[in-house]
CSV table of C-alpha atoms in Angstrom, one decimal:
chain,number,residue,atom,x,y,z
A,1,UNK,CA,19.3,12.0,-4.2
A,2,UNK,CA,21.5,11.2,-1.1
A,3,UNK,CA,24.0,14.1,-2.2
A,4,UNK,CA,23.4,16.6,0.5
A,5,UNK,CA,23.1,14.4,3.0
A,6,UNK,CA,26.4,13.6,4.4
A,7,UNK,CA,25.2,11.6,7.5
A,8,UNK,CA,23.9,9.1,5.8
A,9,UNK,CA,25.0,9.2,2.4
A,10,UNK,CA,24.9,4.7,2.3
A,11,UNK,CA,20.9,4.4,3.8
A,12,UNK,CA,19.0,5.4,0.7
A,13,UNK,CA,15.6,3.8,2.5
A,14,UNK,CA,16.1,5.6,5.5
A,15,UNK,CA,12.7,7.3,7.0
A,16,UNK,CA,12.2,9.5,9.3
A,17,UNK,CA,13.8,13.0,10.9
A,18,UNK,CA,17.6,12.1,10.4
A,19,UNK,CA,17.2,11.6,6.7
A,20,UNK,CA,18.0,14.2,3.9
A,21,UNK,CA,16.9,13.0,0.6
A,22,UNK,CA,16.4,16.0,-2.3
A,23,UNK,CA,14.6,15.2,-5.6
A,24,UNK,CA,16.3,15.5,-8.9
A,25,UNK,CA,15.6,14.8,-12.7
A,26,UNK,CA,17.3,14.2,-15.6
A,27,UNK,CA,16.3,14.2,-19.3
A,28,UNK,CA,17.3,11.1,-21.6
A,29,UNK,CA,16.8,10.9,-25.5
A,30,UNK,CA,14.6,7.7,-25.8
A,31,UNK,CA,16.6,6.2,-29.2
A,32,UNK,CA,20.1,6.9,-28.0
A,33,UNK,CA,19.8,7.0,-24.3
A,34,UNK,CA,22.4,10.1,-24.2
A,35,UNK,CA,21.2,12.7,-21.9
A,36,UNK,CA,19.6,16.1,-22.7
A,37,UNK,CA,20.8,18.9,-20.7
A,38,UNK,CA,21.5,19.2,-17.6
A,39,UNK,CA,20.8,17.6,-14.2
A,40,UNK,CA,17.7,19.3,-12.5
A,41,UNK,CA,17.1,20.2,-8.9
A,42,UNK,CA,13.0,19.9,-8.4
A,43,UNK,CA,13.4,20.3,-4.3
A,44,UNK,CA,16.4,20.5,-2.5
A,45,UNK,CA,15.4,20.8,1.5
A,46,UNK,CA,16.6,19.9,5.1
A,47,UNK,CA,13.6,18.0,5.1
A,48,UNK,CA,13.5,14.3,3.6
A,49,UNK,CA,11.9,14.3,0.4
A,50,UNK,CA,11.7,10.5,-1.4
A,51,UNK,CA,9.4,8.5,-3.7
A,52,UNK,CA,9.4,10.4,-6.5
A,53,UNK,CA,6.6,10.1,-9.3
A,54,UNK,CA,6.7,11.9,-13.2
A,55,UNK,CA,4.5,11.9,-15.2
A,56,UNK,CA,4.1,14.1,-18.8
A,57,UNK,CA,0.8,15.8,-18.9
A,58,UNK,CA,0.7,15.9,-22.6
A,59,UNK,CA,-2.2,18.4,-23.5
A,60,UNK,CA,-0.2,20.8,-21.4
A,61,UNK,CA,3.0,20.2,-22.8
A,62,UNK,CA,4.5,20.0,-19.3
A,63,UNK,CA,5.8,17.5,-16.5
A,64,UNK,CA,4.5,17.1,-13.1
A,65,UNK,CA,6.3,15.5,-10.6
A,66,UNK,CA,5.1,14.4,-6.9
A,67,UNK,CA,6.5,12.9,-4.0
A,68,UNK,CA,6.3,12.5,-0.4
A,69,UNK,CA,8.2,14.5,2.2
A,70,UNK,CA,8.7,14.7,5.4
A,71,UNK,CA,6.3,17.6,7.6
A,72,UNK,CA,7.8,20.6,8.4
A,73,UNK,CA,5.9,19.5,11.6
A,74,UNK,CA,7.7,16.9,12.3
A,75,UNK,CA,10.2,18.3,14.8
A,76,UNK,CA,11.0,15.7,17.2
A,77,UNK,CA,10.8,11.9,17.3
A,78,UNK,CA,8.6,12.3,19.7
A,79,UNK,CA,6.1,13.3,17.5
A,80,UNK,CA,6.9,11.9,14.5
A,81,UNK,CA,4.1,9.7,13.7
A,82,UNK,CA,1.7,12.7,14.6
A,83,UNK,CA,2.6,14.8,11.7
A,84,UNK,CA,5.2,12.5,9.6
A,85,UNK,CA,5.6,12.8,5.8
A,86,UNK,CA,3.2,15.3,3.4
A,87,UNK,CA,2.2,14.9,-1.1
A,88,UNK,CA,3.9,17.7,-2.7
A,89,UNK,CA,4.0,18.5,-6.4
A,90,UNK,CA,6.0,20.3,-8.9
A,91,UNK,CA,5.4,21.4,-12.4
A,92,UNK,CA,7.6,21.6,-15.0
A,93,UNK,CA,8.3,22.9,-18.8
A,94,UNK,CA,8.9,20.7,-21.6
A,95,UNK,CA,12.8,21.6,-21.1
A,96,UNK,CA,12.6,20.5,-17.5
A,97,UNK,CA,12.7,24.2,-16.0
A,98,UNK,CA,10.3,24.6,-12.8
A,99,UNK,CA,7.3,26.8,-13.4
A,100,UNK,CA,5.0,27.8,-10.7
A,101,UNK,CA,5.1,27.2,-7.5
A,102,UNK,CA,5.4,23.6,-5.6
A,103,UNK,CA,2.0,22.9,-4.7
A,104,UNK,CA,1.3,20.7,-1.1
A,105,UNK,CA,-0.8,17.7,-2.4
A,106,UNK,CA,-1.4,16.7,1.2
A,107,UNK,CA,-0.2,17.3,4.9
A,108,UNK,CA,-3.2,15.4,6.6
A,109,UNK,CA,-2.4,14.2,9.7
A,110,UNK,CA,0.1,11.5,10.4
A,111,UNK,CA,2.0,10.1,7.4
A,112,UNK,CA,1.0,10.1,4.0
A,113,UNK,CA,3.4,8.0,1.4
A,114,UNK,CA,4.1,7.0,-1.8
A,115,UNK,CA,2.0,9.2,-4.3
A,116,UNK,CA,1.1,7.8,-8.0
A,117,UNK,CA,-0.3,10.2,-11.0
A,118,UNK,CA,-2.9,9.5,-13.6
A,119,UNK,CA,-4.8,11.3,-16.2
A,120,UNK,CA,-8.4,11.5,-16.6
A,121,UNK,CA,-8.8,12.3,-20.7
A,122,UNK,CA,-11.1,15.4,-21.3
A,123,UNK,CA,-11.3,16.1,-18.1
A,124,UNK,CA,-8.1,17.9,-18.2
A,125,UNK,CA,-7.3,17.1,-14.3
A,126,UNK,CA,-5.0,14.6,-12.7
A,127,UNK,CA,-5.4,12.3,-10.0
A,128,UNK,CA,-2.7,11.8,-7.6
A,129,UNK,CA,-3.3,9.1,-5.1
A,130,UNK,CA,-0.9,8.0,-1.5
A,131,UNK,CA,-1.9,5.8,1.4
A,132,UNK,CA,-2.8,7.7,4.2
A,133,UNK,CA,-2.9,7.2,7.8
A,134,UNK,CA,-4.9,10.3,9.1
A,135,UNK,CA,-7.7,7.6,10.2
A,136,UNK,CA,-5.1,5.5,12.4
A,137,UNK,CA,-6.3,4.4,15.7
A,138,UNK,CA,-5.4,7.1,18.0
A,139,UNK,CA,-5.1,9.8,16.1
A,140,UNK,CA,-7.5,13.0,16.8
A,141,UNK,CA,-10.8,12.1,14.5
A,142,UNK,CA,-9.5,9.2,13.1
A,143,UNK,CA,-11.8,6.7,12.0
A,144,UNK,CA,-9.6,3.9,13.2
A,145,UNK,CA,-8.9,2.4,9.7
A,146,UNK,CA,-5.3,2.3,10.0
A,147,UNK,CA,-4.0,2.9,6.3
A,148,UNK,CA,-6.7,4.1,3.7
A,149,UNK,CA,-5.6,5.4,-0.4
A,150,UNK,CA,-6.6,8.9,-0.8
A,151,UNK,CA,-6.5,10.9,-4.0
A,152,UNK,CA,-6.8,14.7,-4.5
A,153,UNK,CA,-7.4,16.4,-8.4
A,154,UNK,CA,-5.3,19.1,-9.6
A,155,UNK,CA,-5.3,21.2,-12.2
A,156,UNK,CA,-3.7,22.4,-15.1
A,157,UNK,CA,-2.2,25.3,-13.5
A,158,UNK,CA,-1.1,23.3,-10.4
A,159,UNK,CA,-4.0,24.2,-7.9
A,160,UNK,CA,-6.2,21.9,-5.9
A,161,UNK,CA,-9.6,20.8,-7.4
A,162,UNK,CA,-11.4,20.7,-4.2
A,163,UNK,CA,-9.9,18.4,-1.5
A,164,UNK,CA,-8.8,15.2,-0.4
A,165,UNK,CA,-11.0,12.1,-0.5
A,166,UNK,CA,-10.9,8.8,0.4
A,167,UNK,CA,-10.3,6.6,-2.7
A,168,UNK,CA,-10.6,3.1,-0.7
A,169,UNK,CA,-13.6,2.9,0.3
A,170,UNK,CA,-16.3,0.4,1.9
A,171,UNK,CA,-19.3,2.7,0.8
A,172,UNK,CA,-19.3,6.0,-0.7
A,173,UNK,CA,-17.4,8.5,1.5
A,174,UNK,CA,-16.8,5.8,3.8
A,175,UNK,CA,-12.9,4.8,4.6
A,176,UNK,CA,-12.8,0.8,4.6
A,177,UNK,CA,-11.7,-0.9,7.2
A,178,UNK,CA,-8.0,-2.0,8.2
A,179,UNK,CA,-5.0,-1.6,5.9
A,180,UNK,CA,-5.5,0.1,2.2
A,181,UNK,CA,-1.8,0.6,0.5
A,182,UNK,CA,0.4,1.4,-2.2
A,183,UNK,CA,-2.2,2.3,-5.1
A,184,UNK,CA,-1.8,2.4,-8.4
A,185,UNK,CA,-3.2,4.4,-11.2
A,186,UNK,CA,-4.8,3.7,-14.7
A,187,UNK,CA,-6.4,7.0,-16.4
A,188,UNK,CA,-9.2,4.8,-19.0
A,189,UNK,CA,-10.1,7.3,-20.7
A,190,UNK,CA,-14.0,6.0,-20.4
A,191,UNK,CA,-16.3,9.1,-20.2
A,192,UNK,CA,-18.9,8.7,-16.6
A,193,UNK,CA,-16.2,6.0,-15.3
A,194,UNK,CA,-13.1,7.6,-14.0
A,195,UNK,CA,-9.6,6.5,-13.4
A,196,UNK,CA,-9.3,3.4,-12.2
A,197,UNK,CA,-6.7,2.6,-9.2
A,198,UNK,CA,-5.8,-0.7,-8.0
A,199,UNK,CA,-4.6,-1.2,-4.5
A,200,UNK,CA,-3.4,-3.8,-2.1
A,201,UNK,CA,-6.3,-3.8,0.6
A,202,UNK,CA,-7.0,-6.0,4.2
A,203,UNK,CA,-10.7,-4.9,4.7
A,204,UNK,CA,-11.4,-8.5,5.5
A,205,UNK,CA,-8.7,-9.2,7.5
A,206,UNK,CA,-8.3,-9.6,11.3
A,207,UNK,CA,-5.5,-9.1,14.4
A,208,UNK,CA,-2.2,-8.0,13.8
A,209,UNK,CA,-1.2,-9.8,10.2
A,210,UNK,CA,-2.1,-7.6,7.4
A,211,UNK,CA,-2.7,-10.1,4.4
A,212,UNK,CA,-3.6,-8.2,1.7
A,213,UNK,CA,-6.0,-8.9,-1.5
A,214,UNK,CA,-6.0,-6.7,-4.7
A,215,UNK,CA,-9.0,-4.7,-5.0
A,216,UNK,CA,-9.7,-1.8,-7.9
A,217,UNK,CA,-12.3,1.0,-8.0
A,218,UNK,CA,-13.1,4.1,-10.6
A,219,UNK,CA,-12.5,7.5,-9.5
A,220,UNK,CA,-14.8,9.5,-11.4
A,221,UNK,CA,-15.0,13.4,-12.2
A,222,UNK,CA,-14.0,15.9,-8.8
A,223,UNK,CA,-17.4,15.7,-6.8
A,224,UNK,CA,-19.2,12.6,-8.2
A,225,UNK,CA,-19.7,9.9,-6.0
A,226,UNK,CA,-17.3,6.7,-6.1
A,227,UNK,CA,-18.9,3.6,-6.9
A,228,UNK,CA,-17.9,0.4,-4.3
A,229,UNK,CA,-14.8,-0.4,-5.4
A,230,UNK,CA,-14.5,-4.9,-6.5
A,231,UNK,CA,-11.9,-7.7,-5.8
A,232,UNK,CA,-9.2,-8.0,-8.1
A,233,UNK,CA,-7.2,-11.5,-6.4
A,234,UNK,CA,-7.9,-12.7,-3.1
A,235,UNK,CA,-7.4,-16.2,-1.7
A,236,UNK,CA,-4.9,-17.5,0.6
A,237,UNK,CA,-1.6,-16.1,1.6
A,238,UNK,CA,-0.9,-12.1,0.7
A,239,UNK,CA,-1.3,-10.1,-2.7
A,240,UNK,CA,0.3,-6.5,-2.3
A,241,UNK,CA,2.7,-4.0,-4.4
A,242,UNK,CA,0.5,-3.7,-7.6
A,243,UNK,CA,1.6,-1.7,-10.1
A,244,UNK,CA,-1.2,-1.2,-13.2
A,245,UNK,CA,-0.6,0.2,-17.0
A,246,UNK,CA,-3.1,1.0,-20.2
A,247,UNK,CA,-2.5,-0.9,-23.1
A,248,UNK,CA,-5.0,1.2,-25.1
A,249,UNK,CA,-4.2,-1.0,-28.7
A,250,UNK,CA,-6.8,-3.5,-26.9
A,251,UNK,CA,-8.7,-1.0,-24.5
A,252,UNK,CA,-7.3,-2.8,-21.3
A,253,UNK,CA,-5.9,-2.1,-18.2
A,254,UNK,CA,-3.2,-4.8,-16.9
A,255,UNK,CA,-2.2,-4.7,-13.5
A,256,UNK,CA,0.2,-7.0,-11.7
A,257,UNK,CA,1.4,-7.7,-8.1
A,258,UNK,CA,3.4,-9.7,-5.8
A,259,UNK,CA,1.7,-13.5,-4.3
A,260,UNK,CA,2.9,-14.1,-1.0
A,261,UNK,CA,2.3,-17.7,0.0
A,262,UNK,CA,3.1,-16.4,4.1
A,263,UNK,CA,1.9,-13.0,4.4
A,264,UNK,CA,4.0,-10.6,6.9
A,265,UNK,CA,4.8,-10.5,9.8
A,266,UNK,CA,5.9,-14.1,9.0
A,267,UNK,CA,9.5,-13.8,8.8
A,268,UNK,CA,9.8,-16.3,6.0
A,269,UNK,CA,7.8,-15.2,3.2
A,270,UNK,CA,7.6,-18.5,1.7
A,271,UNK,CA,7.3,-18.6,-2.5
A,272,UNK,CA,6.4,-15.3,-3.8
A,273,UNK,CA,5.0,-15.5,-7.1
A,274,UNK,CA,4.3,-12.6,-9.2
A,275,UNK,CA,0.7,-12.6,-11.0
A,276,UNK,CA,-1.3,-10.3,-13.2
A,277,UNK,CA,-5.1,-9.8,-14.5
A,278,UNK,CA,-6.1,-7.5,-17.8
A,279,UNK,CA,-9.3,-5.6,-17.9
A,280,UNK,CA,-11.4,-3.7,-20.2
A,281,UNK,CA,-11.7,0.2,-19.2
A,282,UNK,CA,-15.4,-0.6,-17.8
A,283,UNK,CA,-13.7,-2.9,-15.3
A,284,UNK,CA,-14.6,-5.5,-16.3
A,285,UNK,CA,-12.1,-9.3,-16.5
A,286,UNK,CA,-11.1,-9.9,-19.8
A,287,UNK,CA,-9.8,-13.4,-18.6
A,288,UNK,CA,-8.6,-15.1,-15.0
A,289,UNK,CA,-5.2,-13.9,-13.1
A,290,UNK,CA,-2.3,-15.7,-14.5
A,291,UNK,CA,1.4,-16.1,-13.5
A,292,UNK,CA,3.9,-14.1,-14.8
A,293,UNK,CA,6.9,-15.9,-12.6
A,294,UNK,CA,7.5,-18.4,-9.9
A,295,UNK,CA,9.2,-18.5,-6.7
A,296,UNK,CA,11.2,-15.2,-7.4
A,297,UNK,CA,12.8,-14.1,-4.6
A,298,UNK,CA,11.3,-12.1,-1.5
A,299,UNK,CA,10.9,-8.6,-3.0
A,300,UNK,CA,10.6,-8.6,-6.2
A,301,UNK,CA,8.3,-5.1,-6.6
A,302,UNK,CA,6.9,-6.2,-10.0
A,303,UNK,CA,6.8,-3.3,-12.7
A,304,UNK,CA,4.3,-3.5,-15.9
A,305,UNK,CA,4.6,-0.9,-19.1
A,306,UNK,CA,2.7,-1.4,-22.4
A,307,UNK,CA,2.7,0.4,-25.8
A,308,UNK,CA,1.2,-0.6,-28.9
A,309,UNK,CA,2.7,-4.0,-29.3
A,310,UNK,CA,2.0,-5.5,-25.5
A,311,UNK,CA,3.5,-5.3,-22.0
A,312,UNK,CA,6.6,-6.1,-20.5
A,313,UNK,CA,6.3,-7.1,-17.2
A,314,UNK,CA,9.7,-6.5,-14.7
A,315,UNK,CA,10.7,-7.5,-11.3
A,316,UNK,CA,13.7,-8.2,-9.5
A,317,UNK,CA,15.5,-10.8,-7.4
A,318,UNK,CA,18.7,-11.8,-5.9
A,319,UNK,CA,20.0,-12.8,-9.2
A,320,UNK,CA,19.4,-9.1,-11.2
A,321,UNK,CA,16.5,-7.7,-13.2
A,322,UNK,CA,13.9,-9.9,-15.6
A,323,UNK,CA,11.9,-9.0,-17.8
A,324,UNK,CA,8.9,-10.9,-19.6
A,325,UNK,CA,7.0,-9.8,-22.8
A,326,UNK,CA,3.8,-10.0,-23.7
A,327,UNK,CA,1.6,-9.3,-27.1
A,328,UNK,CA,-1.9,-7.7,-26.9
A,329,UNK,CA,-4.0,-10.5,-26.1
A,330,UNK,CA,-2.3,-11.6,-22.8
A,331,UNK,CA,0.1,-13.9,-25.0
A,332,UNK,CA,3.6,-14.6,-23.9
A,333,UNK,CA,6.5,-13.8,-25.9
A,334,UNK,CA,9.0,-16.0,-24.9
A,335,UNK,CA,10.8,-16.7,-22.0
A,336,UNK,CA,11.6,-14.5,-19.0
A,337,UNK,CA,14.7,-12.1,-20.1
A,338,UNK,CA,17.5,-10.8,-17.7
A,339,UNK,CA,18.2,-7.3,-18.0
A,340,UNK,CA,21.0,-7.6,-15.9
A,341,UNK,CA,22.9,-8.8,-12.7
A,342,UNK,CA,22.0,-5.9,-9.9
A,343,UNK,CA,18.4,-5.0,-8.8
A,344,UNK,CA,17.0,-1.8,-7.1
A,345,UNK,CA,13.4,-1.8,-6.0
A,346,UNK,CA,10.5,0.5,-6.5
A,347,UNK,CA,12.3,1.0,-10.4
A,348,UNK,CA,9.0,1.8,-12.0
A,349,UNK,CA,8.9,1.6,-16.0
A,350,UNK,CA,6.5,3.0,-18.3
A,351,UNK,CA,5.2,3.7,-21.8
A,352,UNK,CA,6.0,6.2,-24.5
């Protein structure tokens, strides 16, 4: 929320020291759609605060949300990309009044960004995940992996279950290589496997193009060892932005992303097609990607939430927002629906 921050009140995406973005909240009646109370002010700050995640930690009867913000380290654009943006999180009651304290998820070195939230069943913990660039080239101890997904537990009363930890990983404890970013979270519910998290990763890649494959991984129970995580879609080209969901009617995780034909730096992206895979909650394919849309623009930040019936899938495009449904087997339900005429990325969607 752009609000307070009267120097740039039109640059919504703007990073760095001169931003001022605070995080608010609203409550909506899910039938009706007519609000419940009251705006909310979760963090209101000199310091840019953006990305924000919710998710409603039912056995606790609570909300948490998380975001990333910039480091009260960050002084000076000089150093900047030292200290850069920190994880914080904020619990809340069922009637959307803050309780405790804001906890600080993460202020590794260097910039961590865009944090995700997941439950782990009976283990009464979430996961938050970010991508990370404490191991960047350059930086004092850093591994010189560039971007890597981390993940930290927390528990019910908002403290840290031990530390961070790298989630993306080329063997266990080990950072892979390259570029790891913009994760995304699937609690299975599976006990001894974990939470699985997909992510768009360039472990193989080489030179200055990052073009990405999907990979996924469990992250089991704090202190257990993470198994290697596998290959979701590779091939030519770049697969990034995946956003995952749990249909649990059919046990399966779906996850879906954007297919770039010309991966960046490329200035023309070429087609970008927007793809998906389902999954059983051992990891395991239930069938081969498929195409949810073709040729849909150059950002179209694909968005997937399922319930009982199926997923939808959403993304976006110069013409407004689609949608296309989907039953419980991975059938489609018709043709591709438009919401509506205007788009705004990074609009995420989710289940009841």
């Amino acid at each position: 929320d752009k609000r307070a921050d009267t120097a740039n009140l039109n640059s919504c995406w703007q990073y760095g020291l001169s931003g001022n973005g605070d995080i608010y909240a609203r409550r909506f009646n899910p039938t009706t759609g007519s609000t419940i109370g009251s705006e909310v002010a979760i963090r209101t700050s000199s310091k840019d605060a953006q990305y924000p995640r919710v998710y409603w930690w039912d056995d606790n009867d609570e909300y948490v949300v998380a975001w990333q913000e910039v480091s009260p380290l960050a002084t000076t654009a000089g150093n900047f990309l030292a200290t850069c943006y920190d994880i914080y999180a904020q619990r809340l009651t069922s009637t959307a009044s803050l309780t405790g304290t804001m906890t600080t998820i993460s202020n590794g070195p260097d910039c961590q960004w865009v944090p995700q939230i997941a439950l782990q069943p009976g283990q009464d913990k979430l996961l938050l995940s970010w991508h990370d660039h404490r191991n960047r080239t350059g930086n004092t101890g850093g591994l010189g992996t560039e971007k890597d997904i981390y993940g930290q537990w927390l528990n019910p009363d908002g403290t840290l279950s031990g530390s961070n930890f790298p989630i993306s990983i080329s063997a266990p404890g080990t950072p892979a290589p390259r570029y790891q970013e913009y994760s995304a979270l699937v609690g299975t519910g599976l006990v001894g496997t974990g939470v699985m998290a997909f992510y768009a990763d360039d472990r193989t890649g080489s030179g200055t193009p990052v073009a990405s494959d999907i990979y996924a991984g469990f992250v089991p129970a704090p202190g257990t060892p993470m198994p290697t995580p596998f290959l979701v879609a590779g091939g030519s080209g770049s697969q990034d932005e995946p956003q995952a969901d749990l249909l649990s009617a059919s046990g399966q995780a779906w996850v879906v992303w954007n297919q770039l034909q010309n991966p960046p730096p490329t200035p023309d992206p070429g087609i970008v097609d927007i793809e998906a895979r389902r999954y059983n909650l051992a990891g395991t394919p239930v069938a081969g990607e498929f195409v949810v849309a073709n040729n849909v623009g150059t950002a179209p930040y694909p968005q997937v939430g399922c319930a009982q019936a199926g997923c939808t899938v959403v993304w976006g495009n110069g013409a407004g927002t689609w949608a296309r449904r989907y039953d419980a087997g991975g059938n489609q339900q018709g043709p591709a629906h438009q919401l509506g005429t205007s788009y705004t990325p990074f609009t995420w969607i989710s289940s009841v």
